[in-house]
Amino acid sequence: MSTTSAPSRSHAGAPAPAQRGKLTFGGLLVSEWIKLTTVRSTVWSLAILVLISVGLGLLIATFLEAGDAGAAGGPGGPGSPADAAAAAATDWALTSATAGMSMASLVAAILGALNITSEYSTGMIRSSLAAVPKRLPVLFAKAVVLALVTFGVGLITLFGTYLIVTPILEGKGFEAHLDDPQTVIALIGGAAYLAIVAVFSLGLGTIIRSGAGAIAAAVGVLLILPPLFLLVPLEWLHDLAPYLLSSAGGQMHTIPTGSTDVEGWVAVIVSVAWAVVSLVVAAVLLKRRDA
Amino acid sequence: MIEARSLTKQYGDKTAVNDVSFTVQSGKVTGFLGPNGAGKSTTMRMIVGLDRPTSGSVTVDGKPYADYPAPLHEVGVLLDAKAVHTGRSAYNHLRAMAATHGIPTSRVNEVIEMTGLTGVAKKRVGGFSLGMGQRLGIAAALLGDPRVLILDEPVNGLDPEGVLWVRQLVRYLAAEGRTVLLSSHLMSEMAQTADHLIVLGRGRVIADAPIADILAGDQTAAVQVKSPRIDELAAALVALGRPNVALAPVSPGTASVTGLTAEIIGETAAANGIALHELTPTSASLEDVFMRLTQDEVEYRTGVGEQDSAPAGAHAAAPSTSASASAASASDAQEATR
């Protein structure tokens, strides 16, 4: 801290007119991109997300044996000719590639929550909101950047894992179908689900304003609600279970087998709705509360 | 120019800022003075829209801050030194702030050099000293080369060189015709920096006048009196019925009297048979003025004796010391504590 070099030498300096800028949403996107990429927690989170996906994919591909396929494949259980056919048709490379999705979605949730709660815990939020007194553009820029980054990393990770496990599985006689549009849609759906979870969690973080609280809430919604809905002996709760974020999101990265509870496009809408509702509540509170 | 009109902010039951109106003129350094909890920071936060006023309004050059298309070019604000993500470097923090308004990186480098942060710009802010944090906060405030600067306690934690630099900087910016609002609890600092003072106490404007007027208005010397029977003396002095008499406790048994000369006090003491241990005329510093302006009844009572009714009476004639100290606020403050 010895670098206080002659501060009186240069004053504020008359501004060159060219330096005059304007507050724009594009500028906010750049700002949020800089913010996201210049803290270590982002690098760590994304590295963990990639490691989990690739690691679990490799684990499954390595230890999967031809005999296991039938047992794990069809929902109707092994034995019937229809199931054998279904098992053969199952894209095990896709199963491997998306094996880490549940944990990866938790990492996305942490990334999304920290994106705003770290601003609250450090006081940065006051700098952010003083520069953008209308406030909401900050939240929306965060959501856009977070969604794009999570989607991008998710997409590369999922397709990457798929390509890594394909030769291993093909060596054991399994088939991989990357030329199947349904497989491609499932991989893209997985990446989109990660983006949705990150934005949902960004909303939670804005609402709760504490990292620990927001992450706990996200874990609750993603991991604790689904078994809870099925354990409680209430029929209507069981009916609602498929509309939970992790249930609907889970469908986005699997190929429909015909026995799914809601249709594919419904699952997408339901997942997006979770993120939108969270973000809208966050926006109302952000606008209303003192920073 | 910053104009506040009947600005009020309540947090639950507590009123942090109570019906505050003032104008901060451009081309001057205006000092915002007041003890902790007087509402300085809250008022500053309301100017830039971080806190929403419970009632009243505040405008910057005629418009609410939020209505400006380029807020950073309008107002530069230092609210607290560490409103910065501790995991990010100073350079990246400024770059992120600049990006919102499309301010080029060259300007970021400029403010880094200007604030003497060049050597630590790439280091993470978490390891910064308070002084370095202040410099970064000032750098962020200057980023948009704003027409209005709001600096909350900018010299807090700065080394003497930094203090001098801030003083020169704000004087220079005001000389350029910009509006500078500066808060401090260092009265001596204000005396050397500010042209105009707005004194806040318990959420109200106590005084709003040129600094010279505030000092001049108080040059009617104060007299420090020490006596084992200070309460009786206080009663006797008030009983004289002179205008503008005020007593402020200095320590138990000692009070500072304004509005009366040492001769009158001495003679009054003698007439009442009260022994004096000290009778010292003192010339007022800004600090004294500040203390007197922000004095309130509660502090007074605990100093001189609660059972005595005379001190309260003395206070009724109290702090109309400065040229424009608001008599209304003074009497309202008493209402509040009764």
XYZ file of C-alpha atoms in Angstrom:
629
model
C 0.000 0.000 0.000
C 2.871 2.323 -0.608
C 1.760 3.473 -4.011
C 0.305 6.856 -3.384
C 2.155 8.497 -6.195
C 1.723 12.240 -6.217
C -2.048 12.297 -6.303
C -2.217 16.062 -6.476
C -0.363 16.060 -9.761
C -3.331 15.326 -11.943
C -6.800 16.520 -11.100
C -10.108 15.184 -12.280
C -9.217 16.381 -15.701
C -11.510 18.047 -18.132
C -13.284 15.293 -19.984
C -12.874 14.749 -23.651
C -16.376 14.856 -25.131
C -15.757 11.474 -26.720
C -15.690 9.931 -23.239
C -19.326 10.763 -22.669
C -21.277 7.551 -22.713
C -24.817 6.580 -22.009
C -26.431 3.941 -19.891
C -27.505 1.155 -22.248
C -28.682 -2.423 -21.791
C -25.856 -3.548 -24.048
C -23.425 -1.796 -21.742
C -25.026 -3.524 -18.783
C -24.581 -6.906 -20.469
C -20.872 -6.156 -20.939
C -20.664 -4.989 -17.330
C -22.323 -8.137 -16.005
C -20.085 -10.266 -18.233
C -17.027 -8.549 -16.719
C -18.431 -9.016 -13.221
C -19.196 -12.706 -13.791
C -15.838 -13.520 -15.328
C -13.638 -11.622 -12.870
C -14.479 -13.457 -9.658
C -13.029 -16.809 -8.739
C -16.304 -18.367 -7.647
C -17.531 -18.381 -11.255
C -14.446 -20.185 -12.519
C -14.656 -22.712 -9.699
C -18.375 -23.341 -10.116
C -18.146 -23.874 -13.836
C -15.073 -26.096 -13.488
C -16.917 -28.243 -10.957
C -19.954 -28.398 -13.230
C -17.823 -29.685 -16.109
C -15.932 -32.143 -13.901
C -19.116 -33.609 -12.439
C -20.728 -34.104 -15.840
C -17.710 -35.581 -17.564
C -16.694 -37.607 -14.494
C -20.070 -39.215 -13.873
C -20.524 -39.824 -17.611
C -17.201 -41.614 -17.804
C -17.931 -43.581 -14.638
C -21.183 -44.935 -16.021
C -19.789 -45.622 -19.473
C -16.821 -47.458 -17.990
C -18.733 -49.706 -15.637
C -21.818 -50.343 -17.733
C -21.979 -53.943 -18.946
C -24.154 -55.324 -21.701
C -26.254 -57.300 -19.182
C -27.179 -54.193 -17.159
C -28.829 -52.449 -20.044
C -32.086 -54.346 -19.998
C -32.545 -54.006 -16.248
C -31.996 -50.290 -16.228
C -33.645 -49.557 -19.516
C -37.375 -49.951 -19.974
C -39.757 -48.656 -17.351
C -41.858 -51.837 -17.547
C -39.059 -53.971 -16.132
C -36.961 -56.623 -17.899
C -38.276 -59.680 -19.610
C -40.778 -58.698 -22.257
C -39.740 -58.518 -25.928
C -40.918 -54.912 -26.064
C -38.537 -54.045 -23.253
C -35.646 -55.746 -24.954
C -36.297 -53.624 -28.000
C -36.573 -50.516 -25.867
C -33.324 -51.353 -24.137
C -31.546 -51.761 -27.426
C -32.943 -48.459 -28.601
C -31.947 -46.630 -25.406
C -29.170 -44.197 -26.076
C -26.753 -45.055 -23.280
C -24.397 -42.346 -24.390
C -27.162 -39.850 -23.628
C -27.814 -41.493 -20.260
C -24.122 -41.226 -19.441
C -23.822 -37.665 -20.668
C -26.761 -36.502 -18.554
C -25.948 -38.606 -15.491
C -24.487 -35.614 -13.672
C -27.375 -33.275 -14.419
C -28.834 -33.359 -10.934
C -25.558 -32.297 -9.352
C -24.727 -29.958 -12.193
C -28.042 -28.200 -11.666
C -27.087 -27.637 -8.033
C -23.858 -26.010 -9.150
C -25.833 -23.830 -11.569
C -28.104 -22.895 -8.673
C -25.126 -21.877 -6.536
C -23.668 -19.840 -9.401
C -26.969 -18.055 -9.932
C -27.524 -17.305 -6.247
C -23.981 -16.052 -5.652
C -24.193 -13.795 -8.681
C -26.350 -11.385 -6.720
C -25.923 -12.384 -3.059
C -22.176 -11.721 -3.270
C -23.081 -8.178 -4.287
C -25.270 -7.848 -1.226
C -22.693 -9.326 1.149
C -19.865 -7.110 -0.150
C -21.889 -3.930 -0.645
C -21.221 -3.990 -4.387
C -24.973 -3.841 -4.953
C -24.955 -0.172 -3.901
C -22.388 0.626 -6.571
C -24.382 -1.347 -9.125
C -27.699 0.287 -8.296
C -26.270 3.793 -7.954
C -25.030 3.460 -11.534
C -28.393 2.114 -12.669
C -30.990 3.840 -10.495
C -33.875 2.235 -12.383
C -32.500 -1.037 -10.962
C -34.440 -3.615 -12.982
C -32.048 -3.547 -15.959
C -29.297 -4.775 -13.602
C -31.342 -7.844 -12.672
C -32.330 -8.563 -16.269
C -28.778 -8.127 -17.544
C -27.611 -10.534 -14.861
C -30.274 -13.040 -15.917
C -29.325 -12.811 -19.605
C -25.574 -13.142 -19.034
C -26.016 -15.911 -16.484
C -28.398 -17.831 -18.755
C -26.114 -17.517 -21.782
C -22.985 -18.532 -19.880
C -24.648 -21.500 -18.159
C -26.312 -22.594 -21.383
C -23.058 -22.300 -23.323
C -20.966 -24.168 -20.778
C -23.746 -26.739 -20.342
C -24.023 -27.292 -24.076
C -20.289 -27.796 -24.557
C -20.128 -30.065 -21.516
C -23.084 -32.238 -22.506
C -22.082 -32.660 -26.136
C -18.452 -33.091 -25.061
C -19.340 -35.808 -22.579
C -21.522 -37.500 -25.173
C -18.647 -37.580 -27.639
C -16.206 -38.808 -24.977
C -18.359 -41.728 -23.810
C -19.532 -42.772 -27.289
C -16.376 -44.731 -28.280
C -16.248 -46.425 -24.860
C -19.861 -47.580 -25.132
C -19.627 -48.534 -28.771
C -16.674 -50.727 -27.846
C -19.071 -52.684 -25.634
C -21.711 -53.048 -28.299
C -23.984 -50.181 -27.309
C -25.282 -47.770 -29.873
C -25.074 -44.017 -29.795
C -27.431 -41.915 -31.864
C -26.153 -38.375 -32.102
C -27.761 -38.243 -35.531
C -31.142 -38.711 -33.828
C -32.885 -35.312 -33.461
C -34.347 -36.464 -30.150
C -30.874 -37.003 -28.755
C -29.768 -33.568 -29.893
C -32.906 -32.015 -28.402
C -32.297 -33.779 -25.099
C -28.705 -32.505 -24.918
C -29.792 -28.953 -25.744
C -32.634 -29.362 -23.237
C -30.118 -30.296 -20.555
C -28.107 -27.156 -21.181
C -31.289 -25.082 -21.208
C -32.340 -26.631 -17.896
C -29.060 -25.535 -16.319
C -29.664 -21.991 -17.561
C -33.218 -22.053 -16.191
C -32.022 -23.237 -12.772
C -29.348 -20.519 -12.696
C -31.905 -17.806 -13.449
C -34.402 -19.285 -10.983
C -31.700 -19.194 -8.342
C -30.688 -15.642 -9.277
C -34.261 -14.689 -8.466
C -34.094 -16.520 -5.128
C -30.821 -14.758 -4.357
C -32.371 -11.368 -5.077
C -35.368 -12.181 -2.913
C -33.417 -13.617 0.026
C -30.231 -11.480 -0.314
C -28.120 -14.033 1.541
C -25.943 -16.623 -0.187
C -26.521 -19.349 2.359
C -30.255 -18.719 2.469
C -30.679 -18.641 -1.286
C -28.620 -21.789 -1.855
C -30.558 -23.605 0.877
C -33.830 -22.543 -0.742
C -32.644 -23.716 -4.171
C -31.552 -27.091 -2.764
C -34.940 -27.359 -1.099
C -36.812 -26.759 -4.328
C -34.554 -28.937 -6.473
C -33.830 -31.876 -4.196
C -36.155 -31.937 -1.201
C -39.539 -31.037 -2.669
C -39.755 -33.941 -5.182
C -39.464 -36.814 -2.657
C -41.585 -34.843 -0.209
C -44.407 -34.532 -2.720
C -44.353 -38.280 -3.314
C -44.007 -39.276 0.349
C -46.898 -37.256 1.694
C -49.994 -39.387 1.123
C -52.067 -36.752 -0.613
C -53.316 -37.512 -4.094
C -53.192 -33.928 -5.334
C -49.593 -33.562 -4.190
C -48.689 -36.637 -6.225
C -50.416 -35.078 -9.210
C -48.439 -31.902 -8.795
C -45.066 -33.628 -8.460
C -44.320 -33.669 -12.221
C -44.618 -29.885 -12.246
C -41.801 -29.376 -9.773
C -38.749 -27.693 -11.276
C -36.400 -30.675 -11.074
C -39.076 -33.101 -12.339
C -40.101 -30.986 -15.303
C -36.486 -30.048 -15.939
C -35.439 -33.663 -15.779
C -37.718 -34.391 -18.720
C -35.979 -31.766 -20.791
C -32.851 -33.889 -21.022
C -34.399 -37.308 -21.535
C -35.971 -38.825 -24.606
C -39.672 -39.328 -23.947
C -40.493 -43.010 -23.433
C -44.214 -42.575 -23.724
C -44.879 -43.059 -20.034
C -43.797 -39.599 -18.940
C -46.184 -37.645 -16.786
C -46.296 -34.463 -18.822
C -45.507 -33.830 -22.437
C -42.144 -32.478 -23.487
C -43.264 -28.995 -24.389
C -45.257 -28.760 -21.151
C -42.107 -29.636 -19.230
C -40.260 -26.809 -20.990
C -43.009 -24.290 -20.245
C -43.263 -25.388 -16.611
C -39.491 -25.109 -16.123
C -39.345 -21.676 -17.728
C -42.311 -20.604 -15.596
C -40.383 -21.422 -12.411
C -37.576 -19.119 -13.502
C -39.943 -16.386 -14.683
C -41.976 -16.357 -11.469
C -38.824 -16.235 -9.362
C -37.445 -13.381 -11.470
C -40.688 -11.393 -11.391
C -40.948 -11.604 -7.596
C -37.270 -10.628 -7.403
C -37.863 -7.657 -9.707
C -40.776 -6.374 -7.622
C -38.762 -6.622 -4.402
C -35.605 -5.145 -5.936
C -37.559 -2.154 -7.142
C -39.372 -1.641 -3.876
C -36.719 -2.215 -1.237
C -33.950 0.112 -0.097
C -30.562 -0.995 -1.327
C -27.335 21.744 -7.879
C -29.050 19.408 -5.447
C -32.420 20.383 -4.045
C -34.077 18.492 -1.214
C -37.643 19.328 -0.308
C -39.181 18.089 2.929
C -37.156 14.923 2.677
C -38.204 12.380 5.288
C -37.046 8.821 5.824
C -38.406 6.465 8.420
C -37.115 3.001 9.208
C -39.959 1.432 11.130
C -40.483 3.660 14.162
C -37.193 5.454 13.806
C -37.076 8.674 11.827
C -33.621 8.931 10.300
C -34.280 12.064 8.282
C -37.039 14.399 9.344
C -38.474 16.965 6.937
C -35.114 18.102 5.602
C -34.954 20.829 2.956
C -31.771 22.317 1.549
C -30.081 23.394 -1.637
C -26.538 22.460 -2.561
C -25.227 25.058 -4.978
C -22.934 24.388 -7.877
C -19.483 25.957 -7.922
C -19.092 25.482 -4.194
C -17.969 22.827 -1.799
C -20.821 22.176 0.562
C -20.060 20.388 3.797
C -22.543 18.035 5.344
C -21.830 18.004 9.027
C -23.417 16.120 11.853
C -22.780 13.523 14.534
C -23.205 9.825 13.853
C -26.810 8.965 13.171
C -27.709 12.515 12.184
C -28.989 11.292 8.816
C -26.144 12.390 6.526
C -25.610 9.051 4.834
C -29.313 8.355 4.577
C -29.853 11.717 2.901
C -27.016 11.010 0.468
C -28.432 7.582 -0.349
C -31.803 9.158 -1.065
C -30.223 11.641 -3.480
C -29.005 8.783 -5.690
C -32.107 6.685 -5.250
C -30.640 3.897 -3.132
C -33.133 4.652 -0.365
C -36.654 5.687 -1.159
C -37.847 8.732 0.798
C -40.848 8.102 3.038
C -42.027 11.511 1.878
C -40.589 14.549 0.179
C -38.350 14.619 -2.864
C -34.857 15.394 -3.976
C -33.660 16.476 -7.401
C -30.285 16.852 -9.060
C -30.131 19.769 -11.466
C -33.910 19.833 -11.505
C -34.565 16.162 -12.183
C -34.767 13.047 -10.035
C -31.462 11.179 -10.343
C -33.145 8.090 -11.777
C -34.495 10.069 -14.727
C -31.057 10.748 -16.208
C -30.106 8.711 -19.261
C -26.493 8.611 -18.083
C -26.527 8.714 -14.266
C -22.773 8.215 -13.842
C -22.092 11.346 -15.870
C -24.519 13.319 -13.741
C -23.573 12.248 -10.233
C -20.451 10.558 -8.926
C -21.008 9.070 -5.541
C -18.828 7.620 -2.816
C -21.171 6.198 -0.219
C -18.985 3.789 1.590
C -15.489 2.837 0.643
C -16.129 -0.844 0.386
C -19.211 -0.963 -1.804
C -17.074 -3.210 -3.967
C -16.914 -6.962 -4.492
C -13.923 -8.018 -2.411
C -12.969 -10.816 -4.779
C -12.533 -8.559 -7.786
C -9.549 -6.372 -8.619
C -9.845 -2.600 -8.484
C -9.227 -2.444 -12.226
C -11.971 -4.947 -13.041
C -14.374 -3.257 -10.652
C -13.899 0.064 -12.416
C -14.073 -1.630 -15.806
C -17.417 -3.217 -14.907
C -18.747 0.116 -13.653
C -17.496 1.916 -16.756
C -18.997 -0.652 -19.111
C -22.531 0.217 -18.013
C -22.160 3.652 -19.600
C -19.802 2.678 -22.390
C -16.991 4.628 -20.730
C -13.716 3.600 -22.391
C -10.935 1.752 -20.606
C -8.690 4.771 -21.127
C -10.829 6.665 -18.617
C -10.560 3.745 -16.191
C -6.778 3.968 -16.399
C -7.007 7.718 -15.968
C -8.936 7.585 -12.694
C -6.670 4.806 -11.432
C -3.648 7.004 -12.010
C -5.407 10.063 -10.652
C -6.230 8.332 -7.363
C -2.788 6.802 -6.961
C -3.989 3.215 -7.324
C -1.731 2.220 -10.219
C 0.400 -0.144 -8.121
C -2.527 -2.060 -6.639
C -5.095 -1.842 -9.439
C -4.714 -5.500 -10.383
C -4.921 -6.707 -6.790
C -8.128 -7.962 -5.274
C -10.014 -5.336 -3.319
C -10.437 -7.645 -0.309
C -6.832 -6.966 0.660
C -7.122 -3.188 0.457
C -6.601 -0.940 3.450
C -9.355 1.514 4.342
C -7.397 4.297 2.658
C -6.991 2.309 -0.557
C -10.690 1.490 -0.451
C -11.442 5.207 -0.175
C -9.240 5.959 -3.161
C -11.033 3.284 -5.175
C -14.393 4.710 -4.117
C -13.293 8.176 -5.220
C -11.976 6.731 -8.482
C -15.387 5.162 -9.116
C -17.108 8.458 -8.315
C -14.897 10.305 -10.818
C -15.317 7.666 -13.532
C -18.150 9.402 -15.353
C -16.576 12.847 -14.918
C -19.820 13.892 -13.240
C -21.233 17.376 -12.785
C -22.207 16.564 -9.215
C -20.050 14.781 -6.671
C -21.385 13.279 -3.450
C -18.694 12.020 -1.131
C -19.588 10.468 2.203
C -16.643 10.755 4.598
C -14.055 10.730 1.797
C -11.049 11.436 4.010
C -11.933 8.698 6.474
C -8.900 6.429 6.672
C -6.758 8.446 4.292
C -3.187 9.360 5.118
C -2.314 13.077 5.422
C -1.217 13.178 1.795
C -4.517 11.673 0.747
C -6.457 14.151 2.869
C -4.632 17.019 1.218
C -5.287 15.526 -2.189
C -9.026 15.172 -1.554
C -9.126 18.763 -0.317
C -7.422 20.056 -3.459
C -9.498 17.809 -5.681
C -12.879 18.926 -4.375
C -11.849 22.587 -4.416
C -10.667 22.171 -7.999
C -13.879 20.432 -9.057
C -16.012 23.111 -7.416
C -13.938 25.810 -9.090
C -14.832 24.175 -12.402
C -18.444 24.898 -11.578
C -19.382 21.453 -10.366
C -21.544 20.705 -7.354
C -19.692 19.074 -4.488
C -21.418 17.698 -1.398
C -19.022 16.321 1.147
C -19.777 14.832 4.513
C -17.338 14.628 7.349
C -17.237 14.460 11.081
C -13.841 16.198 11.031
C -14.817 19.780 11.691
C -11.302 21.064 11.150
C -11.342 19.380 7.748
C -14.567 21.170 6.860
C -13.132 24.515 7.926
C -10.383 24.106 5.364
C -12.444 22.608 2.565
C -16.038 23.760 2.570
C -17.555 27.059 1.485
C -20.951 26.310 2.851
C -22.161 24.139 5.698
C -25.315 22.197 6.232
C -25.402 20.906 9.778
C -27.653 17.968 10.520
C -28.647 16.760 13.943
C -31.163 14.011 14.725
C -32.371 14.019 11.166
C -33.016 17.765 10.974
C -31.220 20.716 9.455
C -29.788 22.684 12.375
C -27.855 25.205 10.352
C -27.471 26.011 6.661
C -25.128 28.915 6.023
C -21.775 29.948 4.575
C -19.013 28.614 6.775
C -17.744 32.139 7.472
C -21.140 33.168 8.812
C -21.352 30.168 11.059
C -17.961 30.903 12.552
C -18.563 34.657 12.765
C -21.965 34.236 14.327
C -20.392 32.338 17.159
C -17.421 34.584 17.864
C -19.423 35.998 20.797
C -17.029 34.322 23.128
C -17.930 31.329 25.152
C -16.838 31.229 28.751
C -15.837 28.056 30.491
C -16.999 27.992 34.099
C -16.099 25.475 36.752
C -17.857 25.446 40.064
C -18.846 22.891 42.713
C -22.309 24.498 42.644
C -22.670 24.705 38.895
C -26.399 23.943 38.975
C -27.138 26.904 41.212
C -24.920 29.119 39.119
C -26.748 27.980 35.977
C -30.068 28.878 37.573
C -28.729 32.265 38.639
C -27.368 33.014 35.164
C -30.649 32.123 33.508
C -32.499 34.228 36.070
C -30.627 37.263 34.736
C -33.018 37.142 31.816
C -30.455 38.039 29.156
C -31.223 36.967 25.567
C -29.381 34.124 23.838
C -27.882 32.642 26.952
C -26.846 29.038 26.543
C -25.095 26.600 28.806
C -23.403 23.465 27.606
C -21.846 20.940 29.956
C -18.161 20.261 29.367
C -17.574 17.839 32.210
C -19.240 17.331 35.594
C -19.073 20.657 37.371
C -17.923 22.497 34.283
C -20.069 24.281 31.728
C -19.456 26.404 28.679
C -21.569 29.563 28.716
C -22.357 31.659 25.690
C -24.260 34.905 25.588
C -22.684 36.264 28.773
C -19.293 37.820 29.401
C -16.869 36.504 32.013
C -17.425 39.696 34.032
C -21.166 39.145 34.324
C -20.719 35.497 35.209
C -18.148 36.295 37.858
C -20.262 39.010 39.405
C -23.353 36.824 39.388
C -21.414 34.086 41.143
C -20.133 36.531 43.745
C -23.587 38.004 44.306
C -24.919 34.514 44.995
C -21.970 33.431 47.091
C -21.010 30.692 44.672
C -17.327 29.767 44.539
C -15.740 29.582 41.098
C -12.864 27.208 40.360
C -12.411 28.388 36.826
C -13.614 31.230 34.643
C -12.018 31.115 31.192
C -13.118 33.020 28.111
C -12.607 30.804 25.047
C -12.813 31.699 21.398
C -15.004 29.396 19.409
C -13.632 26.976 16.866
C -15.792 25.348 14.261
C -15.653 22.306 16.439
C -17.214 24.190 19.318
C -19.858 25.569 17.038
C -20.581 22.127 15.770
C -20.827 20.654 19.233
C -23.125 23.422 20.312
C -25.287 23.180 17.226
C -25.746 19.469 17.616
C -26.187 19.534 21.356
C -29.475 18.189 22.504
C -31.422 18.308 25.669
C -30.736 14.794 26.803
C -27.000 15.311 26.794
C -27.431 18.582 28.631
C -29.484 17.094 31.437
C -27.165 14.217 32.121
C -24.310 16.701 32.404
C -25.677 19.267 34.816
C -28.322 17.649 36.955
C -31.751 16.327 36.198
C -33.752 17.552 39.125
C -32.948 21.170 38.438
C -35.502 22.971 36.354
C -33.202 25.868 35.560
C -31.058 24.142 32.923
C -34.132 23.325 30.889
C -35.118 26.959 31.082
C -31.644 28.002 30.033
C -31.891 25.729 27.079
C -35.094 27.323 25.905
C -33.066 30.371 25.033
C -30.426 28.186 23.490
C -28.816 27.624 20.221
C -29.696 30.625 18.146
C -25.972 31.026 17.880
C -25.337 31.125 14.162
C -26.716 33.619 11.742
C -29.242 31.293 10.268
C -29.615 28.485 12.722
C -33.212 27.529 12.528
C -35.085 28.524 15.637
C -37.918 26.280 14.583
C -35.748 23.168 14.512
C -34.299 23.981 17.879
C -37.659 24.261 19.539
C -38.952 21.213 17.717
C -36.010 19.216 18.981
C -36.974 20.156 22.477
C -40.540 19.109 21.858
C -39.295 15.739 20.758
C -37.320 15.102 23.894
C -39.867 16.266 26.364
